[in-house]
Amino acid sequence: MNEQRDLSLNAVRAFLQVARDNSVTRASKTLGITQSSVSRHIAVLEEYFGAKLLDRRGRRSQLTDFGRLFADSVAEPLDTILFTAKRMRRNGSKDANRLVVRTSLATFAYTVLIPNLREFSREMGGVTVDVISTLSAPASTDSFDVLLTRDLMLTEPADRWDIYDEQLVCVGAPDCVAGRGLKALRTTPVIAVTSRPDILPTWLRGLDLKTSDITSGARYDHHYLALPAVTTGQSLLVTPNIIVAELIKQGLLEVLPGSRAPSGMQYRAYAIDRSSNLDVAHAFCRWLTRLCRKMTEEDAGPK
C-alpha cells in the first residue's frame, strides 16, 4: 500500500532540482539522468503525497502551493545530508575538513562567531574553521572560502547571504543604567570607538539627538577594547546590538531604555565560487544566518 512505502530520497533530490531550475530538462542535465527519470521521480512523489507538486507549462515547471511548501521544508536538511555523506566518503581528507573565513568584523568574530564555532563544527562532523581578520579589500589571489563583511566590496563570483541588519543600542553596566532613560546621556560619559566613527552620528540622528545632548567619554580603537571598559565602569557605549547580546543575556550589560536605532548597515556572508570546499562554505553561511536570526529574536529587549 502507498502509505507503507518509504519515501525515496532520490525522488526528493530530483524534485528539488526541478524546483531550483524551474525545468525538468535543466534538472536532468544537472543530475546527469534522463528527463523521463526525473519525471518518474516526480510521479512517485506525487503518488506518495496524493497531491500535485508541479504544474507543467510548456518547457517550464512551476511549483504548486503544496510543492513550494515541501521544497522550502526539505531543501536545507537534504543539502546537509548530501554534504555529510560526501564529506565522509572522502575518508576524513584534511582539506574536506577545513574552512577559511575572512572577515572585516573583528568584534563580531570575537563576540558572536568564534564562541559559537564549536556548534558548527559539531553539526558538520568536525570541520575546522580558520578565522582571518583584516580590513583590506580581498583579492582574487587571496586564499579563503567565505568573506564575512559589512563594508568590503567583492569583485569575484560568490553566493551571498544577508545575515544581520545592524541595530544600534546604548548600553552600560546595570547599576549605571537601571532606572534611567536617555537623560543619562547628559551626565554619564559615552565611550567613542574610533574604528567606527559613523556609529555615534548615525545613532544620534536615529534618535533625533544632537552631539550637545551627550557627554563625551574615553576613546578606544575598537569595540572589543571598549567592552571591558563599559562592563566595569561608569560609562555608556553605543554599539551594534548583536555584539553585546550575550553580555546582556548574562546580566553584565543593560540597554538604556529608548536607545535602539537602525544603522542602515548590513552584515553579509559570501561563499566564494572558487572555494575548494564550496559545500562547506554554503553550510557555514546558512548556519551563521540561522545563528544571527536566533540571537536577534532572543534579544527583543526594550524598544
Short mmCIF file of C-alpha atoms in Angstrom, two decimals:
data_model
loop_
_atom_site.label_atom_id
_atom_site.label_comp_id
_atom_site.label_asym_id
_atom_site.label_seq_id
_atom_site.Cartn_x
_atom_site.Cartn_y
_atom_site.Cartn_z
CA MET A 1 0.00 0.00 0.00
CA ASN A 2 1.19 3.57 -0.70
CA GLU A 3 1.12 4.64 2.92
CA GLN A 4 3.62 1.86 3.78
CA ARG A 5 6.11 2.77 1.04
CA ASP A 6 9.31 4.52 2.15
CA LEU A 7 9.95 7.99 0.77
CA SER A 8 12.63 7.97 -1.94
CA LEU A 9 15.49 10.43 -1.28
CA ASN A 10 16.46 10.20 -4.97
CA ALA A 11 12.95 11.33 -5.87
CA VAL A 12 13.14 14.20 -3.37
CA ARG A 13 16.51 15.27 -4.78
CA ALA A 14 15.15 15.22 -8.33
CA PHE A 15 12.12 17.28 -7.30
CA LEU A 16 14.27 19.88 -5.51
CA GLN A 17 16.46 20.24 -8.58
CA VAL A 18 13.40 20.84 -10.73
CA ALA A 19 12.21 23.38 -8.17
CA ARG A 20 15.55 25.21 -8.40
CA ASP A 21 15.82 25.08 -12.18
CA ASN A 22 12.09 25.52 -12.99
CA SER A 23 12.65 22.93 -15.69
CA VAL A 24 12.69 19.13 -15.92
CA THR A 25 15.13 19.39 -18.85
CA ARG A 26 17.67 21.50 -16.97
CA ALA A 27 17.27 19.41 -13.83
CA SER A 28 18.01 16.21 -15.76
CA LYS A 29 21.23 17.75 -17.12
CA THR A 30 22.30 18.91 -13.66
CA LEU A 31 21.64 15.49 -12.12
CA GLY A 32 23.06 13.56 -15.07
CA ILE A 33 19.94 11.46 -15.60
CA THR A 34 17.28 11.33 -18.33
CA GLN A 35 14.23 13.58 -18.42
CA SER A 36 12.00 10.51 -18.19
CA SER A 37 13.80 9.50 -14.97
CA VAL A 38 13.18 12.94 -13.46
CA SER A 39 9.51 12.81 -14.49
CA ARG A 40 9.21 9.33 -13.00
CA HIS A 41 10.69 10.56 -9.69
CA ILE A 42 8.15 13.41 -9.61
CA ALA A 43 5.32 10.98 -10.33
CA VAL A 44 6.48 8.73 -7.47
CA LEU A 45 6.42 11.68 -5.04
CA GLU A 46 3.02 12.90 -6.23
CA GLU A 47 1.62 9.40 -5.79
CA TYR A 48 3.19 9.21 -2.31
CA PHE A 49 1.64 12.52 -1.22
CA GLY A 50 -1.59 12.19 -3.17
CA ALA A 51 -1.07 15.79 -4.30
CA LYS A 52 0.37 17.68 -7.25
CA LEU A 53 3.88 19.11 -6.76
CA LEU A 54 4.34 20.74 -10.17
CA ASP A 55 2.31 22.46 -12.85
CA ARG A 56 3.99 21.91 -16.21
CA ARG A 57 3.65 24.82 -18.62
CA GLY A 58 5.48 24.04 -21.84
CA ARG A 59 9.16 23.62 -21.04
CA ARG A 60 8.80 25.26 -17.63
CA SER A 61 7.64 23.60 -14.43
CA GLN A 62 6.04 25.75 -11.75
CA LEU A 63 5.61 24.66 -8.14
CA THR A 64 2.13 24.25 -6.76
CA ASP A 65 1.47 25.70 -3.31
CA PHE A 66 1.92 22.23 -1.85
CA GLY A 67 5.13 21.72 -3.83
CA ARG A 68 6.55 25.05 -2.66
CA LEU A 69 5.79 24.19 0.97
CA PHE A 70 7.50 20.82 0.64
CA ALA A 71 10.55 22.28 -1.17
CA ASP A 72 11.02 25.02 1.45
CA SER A 73 10.79 22.46 4.25
CA VAL A 74 13.25 19.84 2.96
CA ALA A 75 15.81 21.69 0.82
CA GLU A 76 18.23 22.61 3.62
CA PRO A 77 18.04 19.29 5.52
CA LEU A 78 18.67 17.33 2.30
CA ASP A 79 21.66 19.56 1.44
CA THR A 80 23.08 18.78 4.88
CA ILE A 81 22.58 15.03 4.37
CA LEU A 82 24.23 15.07 0.94
CA PHE A 83 27.12 17.21 2.18
CA THR A 84 27.74 14.97 5.20
CA ALA A 85 27.69 11.84 3.04
CA LYS A 86 30.10 13.40 0.54
CA ARG A 87 32.49 14.51 3.28
CA MET A 88 32.53 11.09 4.96
CA ARG A 89 33.11 9.42 1.60
CA ARG A 90 36.40 11.35 1.35
CA ASN A 91 37.68 9.31 4.31
CA GLY A 92 38.39 12.30 6.50
CA SER A 93 40.51 14.22 4.00
CA LYS A 94 42.17 17.19 5.74
CA ASP A 95 41.09 19.65 3.04
CA ALA A 96 37.46 18.49 3.23
CA ASN A 97 37.51 19.22 6.96
CA ARG A 98 38.80 22.80 6.81
CA LEU A 99 37.26 26.18 6.02
CA VAL A 100 38.91 29.60 5.90
CA VAL A 101 36.69 32.55 6.89
CA ARG A 102 37.97 36.05 6.18
CA THR A 103 36.25 38.92 7.97
CA SER A 104 36.46 42.69 8.43
CA LEU A 105 34.21 42.38 11.52
CA ALA A 106 36.75 41.66 14.25
CA THR A 107 34.46 42.35 17.21
CA PHE A 108 31.61 40.36 15.66
CA ALA A 109 34.02 37.46 15.16
CA TYR A 110 35.24 37.80 18.76
CA THR A 111 31.83 38.05 20.43
CA VAL A 112 29.48 36.09 18.15
CA LEU A 113 31.24 33.91 15.58
CA ILE A 114 34.12 32.29 17.47
CA PRO A 115 32.22 31.45 20.69
CA ASN A 116 29.68 29.50 18.59
CA LEU A 117 32.03 27.75 16.13
CA ARG A 118 32.04 24.60 18.21
CA GLU A 119 28.35 24.19 17.39
CA PHE A 120 29.01 24.49 13.64
CA SER A 121 31.93 22.07 13.81
CA ARG A 122 29.78 19.54 15.65
CA GLU A 123 26.96 19.88 13.09
CA MET A 124 29.41 19.33 10.25
CA GLY A 125 31.20 16.35 11.76
CA GLY A 126 34.37 18.06 12.95
CA VAL A 127 35.07 20.79 10.37
CA THR A 128 37.91 23.13 11.42
CA VAL A 129 37.28 26.84 10.77
CA ASP A 130 40.22 29.22 10.38
CA VAL A 131 39.30 32.88 11.03
CA ILE A 132 41.32 35.71 9.47
CA SER A 133 40.58 39.31 10.45
CA THR A 134 41.58 42.11 8.08
CA LEU A 135 40.19 45.45 6.89
CA SER A 136 41.86 45.25 3.47
CA ALA A 137 39.79 44.53 0.36
CA PRO A 138 40.06 40.89 -0.77
CA ALA A 139 41.86 39.99 -4.00
CA SER A 140 41.10 37.03 -6.26
CA THR A 141 44.53 35.59 -5.38
CA ASP A 142 43.79 35.54 -1.63
CA SER A 143 43.14 32.13 -0.13
CA PHE A 144 39.80 31.95 1.69
CA ASP A 145 36.41 30.28 1.34
CA VAL A 146 33.98 32.73 2.99
CA LEU A 147 34.03 36.52 3.27
CA LEU A 148 32.16 38.00 6.23
CA THR A 149 31.82 41.76 5.98
CA ARG A 150 29.77 44.89 6.40
CA ASP A 151 31.61 47.25 4.08
CA LEU A 152 34.12 45.42 1.87
CA MET A 153 33.42 45.03 -1.85
CA LEU A 154 33.74 41.65 -3.56
CA THR A 155 34.54 41.56 -7.28
CA GLU A 156 34.56 37.80 -7.90
CA PRO A 157 31.65 35.36 -8.26
CA ALA A 158 30.09 34.27 -4.97
CA ASP A 159 26.79 33.33 -3.34
CA ARG A 160 25.57 35.95 -0.85
CA TRP A 161 23.71 35.67 2.45
CA ASP A 162 22.34 38.74 4.27
CA ILE A 163 22.90 37.71 7.87
CA TYR A 164 22.13 40.79 10.01
CA ASP A 165 20.60 44.27 9.62
CA GLU A 166 22.60 46.26 12.14
CA GLN A 167 20.72 47.75 15.09
CA LEU A 168 22.47 50.18 17.43
CA VAL A 169 21.87 50.37 21.18
CA CYS A 170 23.35 52.33 24.06
CA VAL A 171 24.46 50.04 26.87
CA GLY A 172 26.05 50.32 30.30
CA ALA A 173 26.59 48.28 33.43
CA PRO A 174 23.25 47.54 35.15
CA ASP A 175 23.98 49.83 38.12
CA CYS A 176 24.81 52.60 35.67
CA VAL A 177 21.65 52.18 33.56
CA ALA A 178 18.98 50.98 35.99
CA GLY A 179 16.01 53.30 36.25
CA ARG A 180 17.48 55.85 33.83
CA GLY A 181 16.37 56.92 30.39
CA LEU A 182 18.06 58.96 27.68
CA LYS A 183 18.61 61.78 30.17
CA ALA A 184 21.54 59.70 31.46
CA LEU A 185 23.45 60.75 28.33
CA ARG A 186 23.89 64.27 29.72
CA THR A 187 25.70 63.15 32.88
CA THR A 188 27.30 59.79 32.02
CA PRO A 189 30.24 59.76 29.55
CA VAL A 190 29.72 57.93 26.26
CA ILE A 191 32.73 55.96 25.01
CA ALA A 192 33.85 56.69 21.43
CA VAL A 193 35.10 53.90 19.13
CA THR A 194 37.44 55.41 16.55
CA SER A 195 37.28 52.45 14.13
CA ARG A 196 33.54 53.15 13.69
CA PRO A 197 33.30 56.97 13.51
CA ASP A 198 29.91 56.58 11.80
CA ILE A 199 28.17 54.99 14.79
CA LEU A 200 27.59 57.97 17.08
CA PRO A 201 26.39 60.40 14.35
CA THR A 202 24.11 57.72 12.87
CA TRP A 203 22.69 56.80 16.26
CA LEU A 204 22.15 60.43 17.25
CA ARG A 205 20.25 61.10 14.01
CA GLY A 206 18.17 57.97 14.54
CA LEU A 207 17.05 59.24 17.95
CA ASP A 208 16.77 62.89 16.86
CA LEU A 209 19.55 63.91 19.25
CA LYS A 210 22.49 66.31 18.88
CA THR A 211 26.13 65.99 19.90
CA SER A 212 25.45 68.52 22.64
CA ASP A 213 22.95 66.08 24.18
CA ILE A 214 25.70 63.63 25.22
CA THR A 215 28.76 63.72 27.45
CA SER A 216 31.93 62.63 25.67
CA GLY A 217 33.96 59.86 27.29
CA ALA A 218 37.15 57.91 26.63
CA ARG A 219 38.24 56.80 23.16
CA TYR A 220 39.08 53.24 22.11
CA ASP A 221 40.25 51.90 18.77
CA HIS A 222 37.77 49.01 18.60
CA HIS A 223 34.60 47.80 20.23
CA TYR A 224 36.33 44.73 21.66
CA LEU A 225 38.57 47.13 23.64
CA ALA A 226 35.63 49.24 24.78
CA LEU A 227 33.52 46.32 26.01
CA PRO A 228 35.57 45.64 29.18
CA ALA A 229 35.51 49.36 29.97
CA VAL A 230 31.73 49.67 29.75
CA THR A 231 31.03 46.46 31.69
CA THR A 232 33.21 47.53 34.64
CA GLY A 233 32.95 51.33 34.68
CA GLN A 234 30.52 54.20 34.97
CA SER A 235 30.19 54.89 31.25
CA LEU A 236 27.95 54.18 28.28
CA LEU A 237 28.68 52.70 24.86
CA VAL A 238 26.77 52.92 21.59
CA THR A 239 27.31 49.62 19.81
CA PRO A 240 25.75 47.11 17.41
CA ASN A 241 23.20 45.16 19.44
CA ILE A 242 24.35 41.75 18.25
CA ILE A 243 27.88 42.07 19.66
CA VAL A 244 26.58 42.76 23.18
CA ALA A 245 23.62 40.35 23.07
CA GLU A 246 25.41 37.68 25.10
CA LEU A 247 26.69 40.21 27.68
CA ILE A 248 23.12 41.48 28.07
CA LYS A 249 21.86 37.92 28.46
CA GLN A 250 24.46 37.31 31.17
CA GLY A 251 23.38 40.46 33.02
CA LEU A 252 26.73 42.23 32.56
CA LEU A 253 25.23 44.97 30.42
CA GLU A 254 21.83 46.60 30.14
CA VAL A 255 20.27 48.55 27.29
CA LEU A 256 19.41 52.17 28.04
CA PRO A 257 15.61 52.33 27.51
CA GLY A 258 14.59 54.02 24.28
CA SER A 259 18.07 53.82 22.76
CA ARG A 260 17.54 51.44 19.81
CA ALA A 261 18.07 52.73 16.27
CA PRO A 262 18.92 51.06 12.92
CA SER A 263 22.27 51.98 11.41
CA GLY A 264 21.32 51.12 7.83
CA MET A 265 24.33 48.77 7.61
CA GLN A 266 24.04 45.09 6.72
CA TYR A 267 26.34 42.19 7.62
CA ARG A 268 26.83 39.84 4.67
CA ALA A 269 28.48 36.46 4.12
CA TYR A 270 29.83 35.38 0.73
CA ALA A 271 30.67 31.81 -0.23
CA ILE A 272 33.35 32.23 -2.91
CA ASP A 273 32.74 30.23 -6.09
CA ARG A 274 36.41 29.23 -6.39
CA SER A 275 36.41 27.67 -2.91
CA SER A 276 37.60 24.05 -2.95
CA ASN A 277 35.07 23.37 -0.18
CA LEU A 278 32.01 25.13 -1.57
CA ASP A 279 29.58 22.73 0.12
CA VAL A 280 31.16 23.53 3.50
CA ALA A 281 31.14 27.27 2.71
CA HIS A 282 27.42 27.17 1.86
CA ALA A 283 26.68 25.19 5.03
CA PHE A 284 28.63 27.75 7.09
CA CYS A 285 26.73 30.71 5.60
CA ARG A 286 23.38 29.03 6.25
CA TRP A 287 24.41 28.22 9.83
CA LEU A 288 25.63 31.78 10.52
CA THR A 289 22.39 33.23 9.14
CA ARG A 290 20.39 31.00 11.50
CA LEU A 291 22.63 31.94 14.44
CA CYS A 292 22.19 35.69 13.86
CA ARG A 293 18.45 35.30 13.41
CA LYS A 294 18.22 33.33 16.66
CA MET A 295 20.24 35.91 18.60
CA THR A 296 18.16 38.75 17.18
CA GLU A 297 14.87 37.04 18.04
CA GLU A 298 16.03 36.12 21.56
CA ASP A 299 17.09 39.67 22.35
CA ALA A 300 13.89 41.59 21.72
CA GLY A 301 14.79 43.96 24.57
CA PRO A 302 13.18 47.33 25.27
CA LYS A 303 12.41 49.31 22.15
#
